[in-house]
Short mmCIF file of C-alpha atoms in Angstrom, two decimals:
data_model
loop_
_atom_site.label_atom_id
_atom_site.label_comp_id
_atom_site.label_asym_id
_atom_site.label_seq_id
_atom_site.Cartn_x
_atom_site.Cartn_y
_atom_site.Cartn_z
CA MET U 1 33.55 -23.97 26.86
CA THR U 2 31.36 -26.97 27.67
CA GLN U 3 29.95 -29.16 24.93
CA ARG U 4 26.42 -28.06 25.89
CA ALA U 5 27.35 -24.41 25.58
CA LEU U 6 29.04 -25.08 22.25
CA ASN U 7 25.97 -26.90 20.94
CA THR U 8 23.74 -24.03 22.11
CA ARG U 9 25.93 -21.47 20.35
CA LEU U 10 26.08 -23.54 17.16
CA SER U 11 22.30 -23.95 17.24
CA PHE U 12 21.89 -20.19 17.58
CA TRP U 13 24.12 -19.46 14.60
CA ALA U 14 22.45 -22.20 12.54
CA TYR U 15 19.07 -20.61 13.28
CA PHE U 16 20.45 -17.14 12.48
CA LEU U 17 21.89 -18.25 9.16
CA PHE U 18 18.71 -20.12 8.28
CA THR U 19 16.63 -17.04 9.07
CA LEU U 20 18.98 -14.80 7.08
CA GLN U 21 18.83 -17.19 4.13
CA ALA U 22 15.03 -17.33 4.32
CA PHE U 23 14.81 -13.54 4.27
CA SER U 24 17.39 -13.27 1.48
CA GLN U 25 15.74 -15.75 -0.86
CA THR U 26 13.79 -13.95 -3.58
CA PRO U 27 10.14 -15.07 -3.54
CA ASP U 28 8.74 -16.64 -6.68
CA ILE U 29 5.91 -14.15 -7.08
CA GLY U 30 3.36 -14.65 -9.84
CA TYR U 31 0.12 -13.10 -11.03
CA GLN U 32 -3.19 -14.70 -11.91
CA ALA U 33 -5.73 -12.71 -13.92
CA VAL U 34 -8.98 -12.90 -11.95
CA ILE U 35 -11.06 -10.00 -13.30
CA SER U 36 -11.06 -8.80 -16.91
CA GLY U 37 -13.47 -7.94 -19.69
CA ASN U 38 -17.20 -7.59 -19.07
CA GLY U 39 -16.91 -3.80 -19.25
CA LEU U 40 -13.92 -3.29 -16.96
CA ALA U 41 -12.00 -0.23 -18.18
CA ALA U 42 -8.92 1.57 -16.80
CA PRO U 43 -8.93 0.09 -13.26
CA ILE U 44 -6.86 2.32 -10.99
CA ASP U 45 -7.49 1.21 -7.39
CA ILE U 46 -8.65 -1.87 -5.47
CA VAL U 47 -10.39 -1.59 -2.10
CA ASN U 48 -12.42 -3.64 0.37
CA ALA U 49 -15.25 -2.33 2.55
CA GLY U 50 -14.18 -3.97 5.81
CA ASP U 51 -17.79 -4.99 6.46
CA GLY U 52 -17.41 -8.77 6.62
CA THR U 53 -18.56 -9.46 3.05
CA ASN U 54 -15.06 -9.75 1.49
CA ARG U 55 -16.39 -7.94 -1.59
CA LEU U 56 -13.87 -6.24 -3.83
CA PHE U 57 -14.38 -2.71 -5.15
CA VAL U 58 -12.54 -1.71 -8.31
CA VAL U 59 -12.13 2.01 -8.99
CA GLN U 60 -12.10 3.03 -12.66
CA ARG U 61 -10.30 6.19 -13.67
CA SER U 62 -13.33 7.54 -15.55
CA GLY U 63 -15.31 7.82 -12.31
CA THR U 64 -17.24 4.56 -11.96
CA ILE U 65 -16.69 2.06 -9.15
CA ARG U 66 -17.57 -1.61 -9.74
CA VAL U 67 -18.33 -4.15 -7.00
CA TYR U 68 -17.47 -7.87 -7.11
CA ASP U 69 -18.55 -10.63 -4.74
CA ASP U 70 -16.21 -12.83 -2.71
CA ASN U 71 -15.84 -15.13 -5.73
CA LEU U 72 -14.85 -12.10 -7.85
CA ALA U 73 -18.04 -12.22 -9.88
CA TYR U 74 -19.21 -8.80 -11.03
CA ILE U 75 -22.34 -7.67 -9.17
CA GLN U 76 -23.02 -4.19 -10.54
CA ASP U 77 -21.69 -0.65 -10.77
CA PHE U 78 -21.48 0.64 -7.22
CA LEU U 79 -21.23 4.38 -7.91
CA THR U 80 -20.35 6.89 -10.60
CA VAL U 81 -18.70 9.94 -9.05
CA SER U 82 -19.67 13.32 -10.47
CA ASP U 83 -17.36 16.22 -11.50
CA VAL U 84 -14.35 14.01 -12.28
CA GLY U 85 -11.73 15.46 -14.63
CA THR U 86 -9.46 13.00 -16.45
CA ALA U 87 -6.92 15.31 -18.13
CA GLY U 88 -3.27 14.36 -17.75
CA GLU U 89 -2.79 12.20 -14.66
CA GLY U 90 -6.26 13.01 -13.35
CA GLY U 91 -9.38 10.99 -12.74
CA LEU U 92 -11.07 9.13 -9.93
CA LEU U 93 -7.98 7.97 -8.08
CA SER U 94 -8.99 6.30 -4.83
CA LEU U 95 -11.76 5.05 -2.55
CA ALA U 96 -11.84 4.47 1.21
CA PHE U 97 -14.59 3.09 3.41
CA HIS U 98 -15.15 4.53 6.86
CA PRO U 99 -14.02 2.16 9.65
CA ASP U 100 -17.66 2.10 10.83
CA TYR U 101 -19.01 1.65 7.30
CA ALA U 102 -21.11 -1.34 8.31
CA THR U 103 -22.97 0.99 10.69
CA ASN U 104 -22.89 4.47 9.11
CA GLY U 105 -22.58 3.57 5.39
CA PHE U 106 -19.99 6.30 4.70
CA LEU U 107 -17.46 6.01 1.87
CA PHE U 108 -14.97 8.57 0.60
CA VAL U 109 -13.57 9.18 -2.87
CA TYR U 110 -10.53 11.13 -4.04
CA TYR U 111 -10.47 12.62 -7.53
CA THR U 112 -9.33 15.51 -9.68
CA ARG U 113 -11.86 18.02 -10.96
CA PRO U 114 -11.88 19.52 -14.48
CA ASP U 115 -10.19 22.64 -13.05
CA PHE U 116 -7.32 20.34 -11.83
CA SER U 117 -8.15 20.87 -8.16
CA LEU U 118 -7.99 17.88 -5.81
CA GLU U 119 -11.17 16.89 -4.03
CA VAL U 120 -12.39 14.41 -1.43
CA ALA U 121 -16.13 13.75 -1.22
CA ARG U 122 -18.29 11.59 1.01
CA TYR U 123 -21.13 9.37 -0.22
CA THR U 124 -23.56 7.13 1.63
CA VAL U 125 -24.56 3.59 0.67
CA ASN U 126 -28.12 3.01 -0.49
CA SER U 127 -30.31 1.92 2.39
CA GLY U 128 -32.08 -0.72 0.31
CA ASN U 129 -29.15 -1.98 -1.76
CA GLY U 130 -25.76 -2.54 -0.17
CA ASN U 131 -24.19 -2.96 -3.61
CA GLY U 132 -24.83 0.64 -4.59
CA ALA U 133 -24.14 4.09 -3.18
CA ASN U 134 -26.57 6.99 -3.38
CA PRO U 135 -25.29 9.55 -5.95
CA ALA U 136 -27.44 12.28 -4.37
CA SER U 137 -25.72 11.84 -0.99
CA LYS U 138 -22.49 13.53 -2.14
CA GLN U 139 -20.89 15.99 0.28
CA ILE U 140 -17.57 17.73 -0.34
CA VAL U 141 -15.03 17.06 2.42
CA ILE U 142 -12.08 19.11 1.16
CA ASN U 143 -11.03 20.86 -2.05
CA ILE U 144 -7.37 21.70 -2.63
CA PRO U 145 -6.49 24.16 -5.43
CA HIS U 146 -4.02 22.71 -7.94
CA PRO U 147 -3.74 25.48 -10.53
CA GLY U 148 -2.24 25.22 -13.99
CA GLU U 149 -0.97 21.61 -14.05
CA ASP U 150 -2.65 18.27 -14.57
CA ASN U 151 0.00 16.06 -12.97
CA HIS U 152 1.43 15.27 -9.53
CA ASN U 153 -1.90 14.77 -7.81
CA GLY U 154 -0.90 12.11 -5.33
CA GLY U 155 -3.68 9.59 -5.49
CA LYS U 156 -4.46 7.51 -2.40
CA ILE U 157 -6.68 7.93 0.65
CA LEU U 158 -6.71 5.49 3.57
CA PHE U 159 -8.08 5.33 7.06
CA GLY U 160 -5.33 4.78 9.57
CA PRO U 161 -5.36 2.46 12.57
CA ASP U 162 -6.39 5.54 14.59
CA GLY U 163 -9.62 5.97 12.59
CA TYR U 164 -8.55 9.23 10.90
CA LEU U 165 -8.48 9.81 7.14
CA TYR U 166 -5.03 10.18 5.56
CA LEU U 167 -4.56 11.82 2.16
CA ALA U 168 -1.30 12.03 0.20
CA THR U 169 -1.11 14.96 -2.25
CA GLY U 170 1.36 15.72 -5.02
CA ASP U 171 3.45 18.89 -5.18
CA GLY U 172 1.30 20.56 -7.85
CA GLY U 173 3.29 19.49 -10.90
CA GLY U 174 5.27 21.48 -13.38
CA GLY U 175 8.58 19.66 -12.87
CA GLY U 176 10.96 20.40 -10.01
CA ASP U 177 8.20 21.86 -7.79
CA PRO U 178 8.66 25.41 -9.13
CA SER U 179 6.46 26.89 -6.37
CA ASN U 180 8.26 24.92 -3.65
CA ASN U 181 4.90 23.64 -2.41
CA ALA U 182 6.30 20.51 -0.78
CA GLN U 183 8.38 22.55 1.71
CA ASN U 184 5.79 25.29 2.18
CA GLY U 185 3.87 24.72 5.39
CA ASN U 186 1.02 26.95 4.20
CA SER U 187 0.34 24.75 1.16
CA LEU U 188 -1.49 21.42 1.32
CA LEU U 189 0.35 20.18 -1.79
CA GLY U 190 3.26 17.76 -1.48
CA LYS U 191 2.02 16.56 1.91
CA MET U 192 0.47 13.76 3.89
CA LEU U 193 -2.72 15.13 5.46
CA ARG U 194 -4.66 13.74 8.43
CA ILE U 195 -8.23 14.79 9.23
CA ASN U 196 -11.22 13.61 11.24
CA VAL U 197 -14.22 12.93 8.99
CA ASN U 198 -16.58 11.33 11.49
CA THR U 199 -18.68 14.45 11.03
CA LEU U 200 -18.69 17.18 8.40
CA PRO U 201 -17.21 19.73 8.12
CA TYR U 202 -14.08 17.79 8.99
CA THR U 203 -12.23 18.54 12.20
CA LEU U 204 -8.56 18.37 13.13
CA PRO U 205 -7.15 15.61 15.32
CA PRO U 206 -5.79 17.32 18.43
CA ASP U 207 -2.52 15.38 18.23
CA ASN U 208 -1.67 16.43 14.66
CA PRO U 209 2.00 17.39 14.87
CA TYR U 210 1.81 21.01 13.68
CA VAL U 211 -1.32 22.30 15.45
CA ALA U 212 0.85 24.60 17.56
CA ASP U 213 3.02 25.78 14.63
CA ALA U 214 1.70 28.97 13.04
CA ASN U 215 3.85 28.35 9.95
CA VAL U 216 2.32 24.96 9.09
CA ARG U 217 -1.32 24.12 8.26
CA ASP U 218 -2.95 22.04 10.98
CA GLU U 219 -4.12 19.35 8.51
CA ILE U 220 -0.50 18.44 7.69
CA TRP U 221 0.88 15.18 9.05
CA ALA U 222 4.11 15.09 6.99
CA LEU U 223 5.91 17.31 4.42
CA GLY U 224 8.35 17.01 1.55
CA LEU U 225 6.63 14.69 -0.92
CA ARG U 226 6.75 14.96 -4.71
CA ASN U 227 4.07 12.61 -6.06
CA PRO U 228 3.12 9.90 -3.54
CA PHE U 229 0.72 8.22 -5.93
CA ARG U 230 0.49 4.93 -4.01
CA TRP U 231 1.17 4.30 -0.33
CA SER U 232 -0.13 1.97 2.38
CA PHE U 233 -0.35 1.02 6.02
CA ASP U 234 0.86 -2.38 7.17
CA ARG U 235 -2.33 -3.85 8.63
CA ALA U 236 -0.29 -5.79 11.22
CA ASN U 237 1.44 -2.88 12.95
CA GLY U 238 0.50 0.46 11.37
CA ASP U 239 3.85 0.99 9.62
CA MET U 240 3.55 3.57 6.83
CA TRP U 241 5.08 2.83 3.41
CA ILE U 242 5.12 5.67 0.85
CA ALA U 243 6.27 5.25 -2.74
CA ASP U 244 7.21 8.67 -4.12
CA VAL U 245 7.63 9.09 -7.88
CA GLY U 246 10.97 10.67 -8.79
CA GLN U 247 11.93 13.69 -10.90
CA GLY U 248 14.78 12.50 -13.08
CA ALA U 249 17.25 10.49 -11.04
CA GLN U 250 15.62 8.20 -8.46
CA GLU U 251 12.35 6.54 -7.47
CA GLU U 252 11.99 6.12 -3.72
CA ILE U 253 10.36 4.03 -1.02
CA ASN U 254 9.86 5.78 2.33
CA TYR U 255 9.21 3.91 5.56
CA VAL U 256 8.21 5.09 9.02
CA PRO U 257 7.34 2.56 11.74
CA GLY U 258 3.91 2.74 13.34
CA PRO U 259 2.00 3.82 15.17
CA ASN U 260 3.45 7.35 15.30
CA THR U 261 4.23 8.20 11.67
CA GLY U 262 3.79 11.99 11.77
CA SER U 263 6.01 15.08 12.03
CA VAL U 264 8.21 13.91 9.17
CA ASN U 265 9.82 15.90 6.36
CA TYR U 266 10.77 13.58 3.49
CA GLY U 267 12.99 16.19 1.87
CA TRP U 268 11.60 17.02 -1.59
CA ARG U 269 12.46 19.41 -3.39
CA CYS U 270 15.69 19.80 -1.45
CA TYR U 271 16.53 16.18 -2.17
CA GLU U 272 15.35 13.66 -4.73
CA GLY U 273 15.68 10.33 -3.01
CA SER U 274 19.18 10.28 -1.56
CA LEU U 275 20.54 12.90 -3.98
CA PRO U 276 20.59 16.72 -3.70
CA TYR U 277 18.14 18.38 -6.08
CA ASN U 278 17.57 22.04 -5.19
CA THR U 279 19.11 22.79 -1.81
CA SER U 280 18.61 26.55 -1.86
CA GLY U 281 17.33 27.53 1.58
CA CYS U 282 17.40 23.89 2.75
CA LEU U 283 18.76 22.26 5.88
CA PRO U 284 21.47 19.56 5.88
CA GLN U 285 20.28 16.21 4.52
CA SER U 286 20.40 14.70 8.01
CA SER U 287 17.49 17.00 8.96
CA TYR U 288 15.15 15.09 6.65
CA VAL U 289 13.91 11.50 6.60
CA SER U 290 15.67 9.77 3.72
CA PRO U 291 14.05 6.90 1.81
CA ILE U 292 14.67 3.37 2.98
CA TYR U 293 15.41 2.34 -0.62
CA THR U 294 15.75 3.95 -4.05
CA TYR U 295 16.22 2.74 -7.59
CA GLY U 296 17.47 4.44 -10.74
CA ARG U 297 15.41 5.68 -13.64
CA ASP U 298 16.34 3.05 -16.21
CA ASN U 299 14.14 0.30 -17.54
CA THR U 300 16.58 -2.58 -16.98
CA THR U 301 17.10 -2.52 -13.24
CA GLY U 302 14.86 0.43 -12.37
CA GLY U 303 12.02 2.38 -13.89
CA GLN U 304 10.30 5.72 -14.36
CA SER U 305 7.25 5.66 -12.06
CA VAL U 306 7.11 3.65 -8.84
CA THR U 307 3.81 2.03 -7.84
CA GLY U 308 3.73 1.49 -4.10
CA GLY U 309 2.37 -1.77 -2.79
CA PHE U 310 1.57 -3.48 0.48
CA VAL U 311 3.21 -5.68 3.06
CA TYR U 312 1.75 -9.11 2.38
CA ARG U 313 -0.50 -10.24 5.25
CA GLY U 314 -2.70 -12.77 3.49
CA SER U 315 -3.16 -16.27 4.90
CA GLU U 316 -2.93 -18.19 1.63
CA PHE U 317 0.81 -17.78 0.99
CA SER U 318 2.62 -17.77 4.31
CA SER U 319 5.98 -17.69 2.50
CA LEU U 320 5.19 -14.10 1.41
CA THR U 321 4.26 -12.87 4.89
CA GLY U 322 6.04 -9.66 5.82
CA TYR U 323 7.41 -8.91 2.34
CA TYR U 324 6.66 -5.44 0.96
CA ILE U 325 5.74 -5.93 -2.71
CA PHE U 326 5.85 -3.10 -5.25
CA ALA U 327 6.40 -2.40 -8.95
CA ASP U 328 7.22 0.23 -11.55
CA PHE U 329 4.34 1.36 -13.74
CA LEU U 330 6.44 2.07 -16.85
CA SER U 331 9.32 -0.41 -16.82
CA GLY U 332 7.29 -3.34 -15.45
CA ASN U 333 10.07 -4.26 -13.03
CA GLN U 334 9.09 -5.51 -9.59
CA TRP U 335 10.74 -5.77 -6.20
CA VAL U 336 10.23 -6.94 -2.65
CA ILE U 337 11.67 -5.59 0.57
CA THR U 338 12.45 -8.35 3.03
CA PRO U 339 10.50 -8.63 6.30
CA ASP U 340 13.48 -7.33 8.27
CA ARG U 341 13.82 -4.44 5.76
CA THR U 342 17.54 -5.17 5.23
CA GLN U 343 17.30 -5.94 1.52
CA MET U 344 15.43 -4.82 -1.58
CA LEU U 345 15.35 -7.70 -4.08
CA GLN U 346 14.45 -7.32 -7.74
CA LEU U 347 12.16 -10.11 -8.92
CA PRO U 348 13.12 -12.11 -12.00
CA ASP U 349 10.89 -11.08 -14.90
CA ALA U 350 8.42 -13.91 -15.33
CA GLY U 351 5.95 -12.29 -17.68
CA PHE U 352 4.63 -9.82 -15.12
CA PRO U 353 1.54 -7.81 -16.08
CA THR U 354 2.30 -4.43 -17.63
CA GLY U 355 1.07 -1.08 -16.38
CA ILE U 356 0.53 -2.00 -12.72
CA VAL U 357 -0.99 1.18 -11.31
CA ALA U 358 -2.14 -0.04 -7.88
CA PHE U 359 -2.08 -2.84 -5.37
CA GLY U 360 -4.98 -3.49 -3.04
CA GLU U 361 -5.98 -5.84 -0.24
CA ALA U 362 -9.15 -7.87 0.10
CA GLU U 363 -10.70 -8.03 3.53
CA ASN U 364 -9.09 -11.44 4.12
CA GLY U 365 -5.63 -10.09 3.23
CA THR U 366 -5.42 -11.46 -0.31
CA LEU U 367 -3.30 -9.06 -2.37
CA TYR U 368 -4.35 -7.89 -5.83
CA ALA U 369 -2.82 -5.67 -8.51
CA ALA U 370 -4.53 -3.50 -11.13
CA SER U 371 -3.19 -3.16 -14.67
CA LEU U 372 -4.31 0.16 -16.12
CA SER U 373 -3.12 -0.67 -19.63
CA GLY U 374 -4.29 -4.29 -19.52
CA ASN U 375 -7.76 -3.54 -18.08
CA ALA U 376 -7.41 -6.41 -15.62
CA ILE U 377 -7.13 -7.27 -11.94
CA TYR U 378 -4.54 -9.83 -10.91
CA LYS U 379 -4.15 -11.90 -7.77
CA VAL U 380 -0.63 -11.90 -6.31
CA LEU U 381 0.63 -15.46 -5.82
CA ASP U 382 3.57 -17.46 -4.59
CA ASN U 383 4.21 -19.67 -7.61
CA ALA U 384 6.13 -22.17 -5.48
CA ALA U 385 3.10 -22.79 -3.27
CA LEU U 386 0.31 -22.51 -5.83
CA PRO U 387 -1.84 -25.69 -6.04
CA VAL U 388 -2.42 -25.18 -9.77
CA THR U 389 -0.81 -22.74 -12.16
CA PHE U 390 -3.15 -22.18 -15.10
CA GLY U 391 -1.69 -21.65 -18.55
CA THR U 392 -4.03 -20.87 -21.42
CA ILE U 393 -7.82 -21.06 -21.21
CA LYS U 394 -9.91 -21.04 -24.39
CA ALA U 395 -13.61 -21.61 -24.94
CA THR U 396 -15.26 -21.78 -28.37
CA ARG U 397 -18.74 -22.68 -29.59
CA ARG U 398 -19.19 -24.43 -32.92
CA LYS U 399 -22.27 -26.17 -34.35
CA ALA U 400 -24.09 -26.03 -31.00
CA ASN U 401 -21.21 -27.70 -29.18
CA LEU U 402 -19.00 -25.99 -26.62
CA TYR U 403 -15.27 -26.75 -26.69
CA ILE U 404 -13.18 -25.85 -23.65
CA ASN U 405 -9.38 -26.20 -23.70
CA TRP U 406 -7.04 -25.31 -20.89
CA THR U 407 -3.53 -26.08 -19.71
CA THR U 408 -1.89 -26.23 -16.33
CA GLU U 409 1.80 -25.48 -15.88
CA ALA U 410 1.99 -27.18 -12.47
CA GLU U 411 -0.38 -28.98 -10.09
CA ASN U 412 -0.01 -29.57 -6.37
CA ASN U 413 -2.54 -31.47 -4.22
CA ASN U 414 -5.15 -31.07 -6.97
CA SER U 415 -8.35 -33.10 -6.94
CA HIS U 416 -10.45 -31.95 -9.89
CA PHE U 417 -11.84 -29.03 -11.89
CA ASP U 418 -15.42 -27.79 -11.85
CA ILE U 419 -16.32 -26.13 -15.15
CA GLU U 420 -18.85 -23.34 -14.65
CA GLY U 421 -20.81 -21.25 -17.14
CA SER U 422 -22.80 -18.04 -17.07
CA VAL U 423 -24.97 -15.96 -19.39
CA ASP U 424 -24.09 -12.66 -17.69
CA GLY U 425 -20.53 -13.14 -16.40
CA LYS U 426 -21.75 -12.73 -12.82
CA THR U 427 -23.84 -15.72 -11.73
CA PHE U 428 -22.36 -19.10 -12.64
CA ALA U 429 -23.81 -22.61 -12.83
CA ALA U 430 -21.83 -25.87 -12.78
CA ILE U 431 -21.56 -27.66 -16.13
CA LYS U 432 -19.13 -30.51 -15.69
CA THR U 433 -16.52 -31.96 -13.33
CA VAL U 434 -13.18 -32.98 -14.83
CA GLU U 435 -10.76 -35.07 -12.82
CA THR U 436 -7.11 -34.08 -12.73
CA LYS U 437 -4.69 -35.90 -15.03
CA ALA U 438 -1.85 -35.33 -12.59
CA ILE U 439 -0.72 -38.49 -10.81
CA ASP U 440 -1.92 -38.25 -7.20
CA GLY U 441 -2.71 -34.59 -7.93
CA TYR U 442 0.92 -33.56 -8.47
CA SER U 443 2.68 -32.47 -11.68
CA SER U 444 5.54 -30.13 -12.57
CA SER U 445 5.00 -30.21 -16.34
CA THR U 446 2.35 -28.86 -18.70
CA ILE U 447 -0.89 -30.82 -18.90
CA ASN U 448 -3.52 -30.24 -21.60
CA TYR U 449 -7.22 -30.61 -20.88
CA GLU U 450 -10.05 -30.76 -23.41
CA LEU U 451 -13.78 -30.87 -22.83
CA THR U 452 -16.67 -30.99 -25.30
CA ILE U 453 -20.17 -30.16 -24.12
CA GLY U 454 -23.07 -31.07 -26.38
CA ARG U 455 -26.19 -29.08 -27.13
CA ASP U 456 -28.27 -30.80 -24.44
CA ASN U 457 -25.86 -30.03 -21.60
CA LEU U 458 -25.25 -26.54 -22.94
CA GLY U 459 -28.96 -25.76 -23.07
CA MET U 460 -29.46 -27.16 -19.58
CA MET U 461 -26.64 -24.99 -18.27
CA LEU U 462 -28.00 -21.88 -19.96
CA GLY U 463 -31.41 -22.43 -18.47
CA ILE U 464 -30.09 -23.06 -14.97
CA SER U 465 -27.77 -20.05 -15.23
CA LEU U 466 -30.69 -17.85 -16.34
CA LEU U 467 -32.78 -19.06 -13.40
CA ALA U 468 -29.87 -18.32 -11.07
CA VAL U 469 -29.57 -14.82 -12.49
CA LEU U 470 -33.28 -14.26 -11.88
CA THR U 471 -33.07 -15.68 -8.37
CA PHE U 472 -30.09 -13.63 -7.25
CA GLY U 473 -30.61 -10.44 -9.19
CA GLY U 474 -33.36 -10.40 -11.76
CA PHE U 475 -36.31 -10.49 -9.37
CA ARG U 476 -35.12 -7.29 -7.72
CA SER U 477 -35.10 -5.33 -10.96
CA ALA U 478 -37.50 -6.98 -13.42
CA LYS U 479 -41.20 -6.20 -13.60
CA LYS U 480 -43.71 -8.98 -12.89
CA ARG U 481 -44.56 -9.57 -16.56
CA GLU U 482 -40.84 -9.64 -17.42
CA GLN U 483 -40.18 -12.08 -14.56
CA ALA U 484 -42.88 -14.43 -15.82
CA SER U 485 -41.61 -14.40 -19.40
CA LEU U 486 -38.01 -14.96 -18.30
CA ILE U 487 -39.02 -17.87 -16.07
CA VAL U 488 -40.94 -19.45 -18.96
CA LEU U 489 -37.93 -18.96 -21.25
CA ALA U 490 -35.60 -20.58 -18.72
CA ILE U 491 -37.94 -23.56 -18.29
CA LEU U 492 -38.32 -23.93 -22.08
CA ILE U 493 -34.54 -23.97 -22.50
CA ILE U 494 -34.19 -26.66 -19.82
CA VAL U 495 -37.06 -28.75 -21.21
CA SER U 496 -35.76 -28.42 -24.77
CA ALA U 497 -32.32 -29.51 -23.60
CA CYS U 498 -33.88 -32.63 -22.09
CA ASN U 499 -35.92 -33.26 -25.26
CA LYS U 500 -33.11 -32.08 -27.58
CA SER U 501 -35.55 -29.89 -29.52
CA ASP U 502 -35.46 -26.27 -30.68
CA VAL U 503 -37.05 -23.44 -28.73
CA ALA U 504 -37.58 -19.73 -29.24
CA LYS U 505 -34.11 -18.99 -27.86
CA ASP U 506 -31.33 -21.09 -29.31
CA PRO U 507 -28.31 -21.58 -27.01
CA GLU U 508 -26.07 -20.60 -29.90
CA ASP U 509 -27.52 -17.08 -29.72
CA GLU U 510 -26.60 -16.55 -26.07
CA THR U 511 -23.52 -14.72 -24.86
CA LEU U 512 -21.69 -17.20 -22.67
CA PHE U 513 -18.89 -16.98 -20.10
CA ILE U 514 -16.74 -19.78 -18.69
CA ARG U 515 -14.57 -20.08 -15.60
CA ILE U 516 -12.77 -23.05 -14.07
CA ALA U 517 -12.83 -23.82 -10.37
CA GLN U 518 -9.79 -25.76 -9.23
CA VAL U 519 -10.58 -27.90 -6.18
CA ASP U 520 -7.88 -29.16 -3.79
CA LYS U 521 -8.01 -32.54 -2.11
CA ASP U 522 -8.99 -30.74 1.09
CA GLY U 523 -11.95 -29.10 -0.69
CA ALA U 524 -10.49 -25.59 -1.05
CA LYS U 525 -11.61 -23.96 -4.29
CA ARG U 526 -9.82 -21.35 -6.43
CA TYR U 527 -11.06 -19.81 -9.65
CA SER U 528 -9.39 -19.15 -12.97
CA GLN U 529 -10.01 -15.96 -14.86
CA THR U 530 -13.40 -15.66 -16.57
CA VAL U 531 -13.31 -15.95 -20.38
CA GLN U 532 -16.03 -15.18 -22.90
CA VAL U 533 -16.91 -17.95 -25.32
CA VAL U 534 -15.92 -17.24 -28.93
CA ASN U 535 -18.49 -18.24 -31.56
CA GLU U 536 -17.03 -20.03 -34.57
CA LYS U 537 -19.05 -20.72 -37.70
#
């Protein structure tokens, strides 16, 4: 062998081992609370509209959908869905925007009714207000009977790369699928469905896999699911990832490469994960598609209820690209599957949020997680690459002064912080700029920051924030006399701040919210969570 050939071979193996090591290394995934409080309750799904606005829509289990702007500031309630039943595992479970939403304004919701049936309905956005849907536009797309049980509803709808609507349903509940719905081709329970909703009533895609099979409903795309509560498409290639909640032995992750993900039987109730469950009348296990990975039902290395996630395709953390990220709702454990799908790695517990019930992508690929029990939305991060890791943030008001304290656990390429305030938690105004204490913008240890804002600056900020609220939202809803009085109030607050005198509305009486914008040396800006100021006597 020549030296050149030897060097080439050694270079190949060095590259192979480096790639293998890169895939094998467990990412340092973290979570940053970005939406909480201000009325958010029981968030259960996170969706974007795909219309170029990068707004985030948060589905609440009770039936109301909230909309947030691209800075994650709450805009308003987008829609409250009617006829939602919340018994057991029920509620408003999912939202999907039509691929042509920017043109046709169609959005679809998936929920359980008070009679436990599963229903998909279509709404249309308001013509004069893109941040609200018209409640009177509701049209039922499909209703699936789900008699007698209030669990195993599935829970996610998505439009596929082909433009069709996909719906994953549970097996009907009751434990062990007593009616064998998942293997019954004449039942729509325990299935992945695929329908064309460009017009209503819905039609059937001509290439659905069972349209020529008299023993299987034409809507069915795949069979043999127990409770596929959360599942996703990989936006890069159409791969389908389905997390199916287990019965008593295993939680499972199913994977089928895109774009053709149909005509699959995942095996339930014949098999639970990789284990036999009730094989009466079943085919050999090789006849079914087994999960790519499973984990046991213990709270140390496993869990009791898998929450399916997404393959990370955001641009902010390139080190996470290609990793499938998911969690367990009950145990709080979390895992990733490597980009080559050869390993499932459990993440070290680093104070992960509890009760993660859903993951969701923003339009730009940023990945978020919803905590049902914590009433919060979190941004998924790579801690190793994060410019600033915030610790605690506290804001208090005492004797007309505002005291803001925060800590950072690490800083990387940081320039400064912009402190912003708001009177409504939605529209913020800048208060103060604070330079970083980190030497050259870098620190690996905890740094404490303190800021005191006097009455004059606080009043000025309140007035400016109130004017901003009027400019961006108030003028659309307030009557002319109300507009005039609010403008006068805002001007009085600003003037009084300059003169340091009292006015009809004391700043101490206002509800106040604070957030911190961290600004990199290259000008990129990222926001902390929003906190409400605590009044201290």
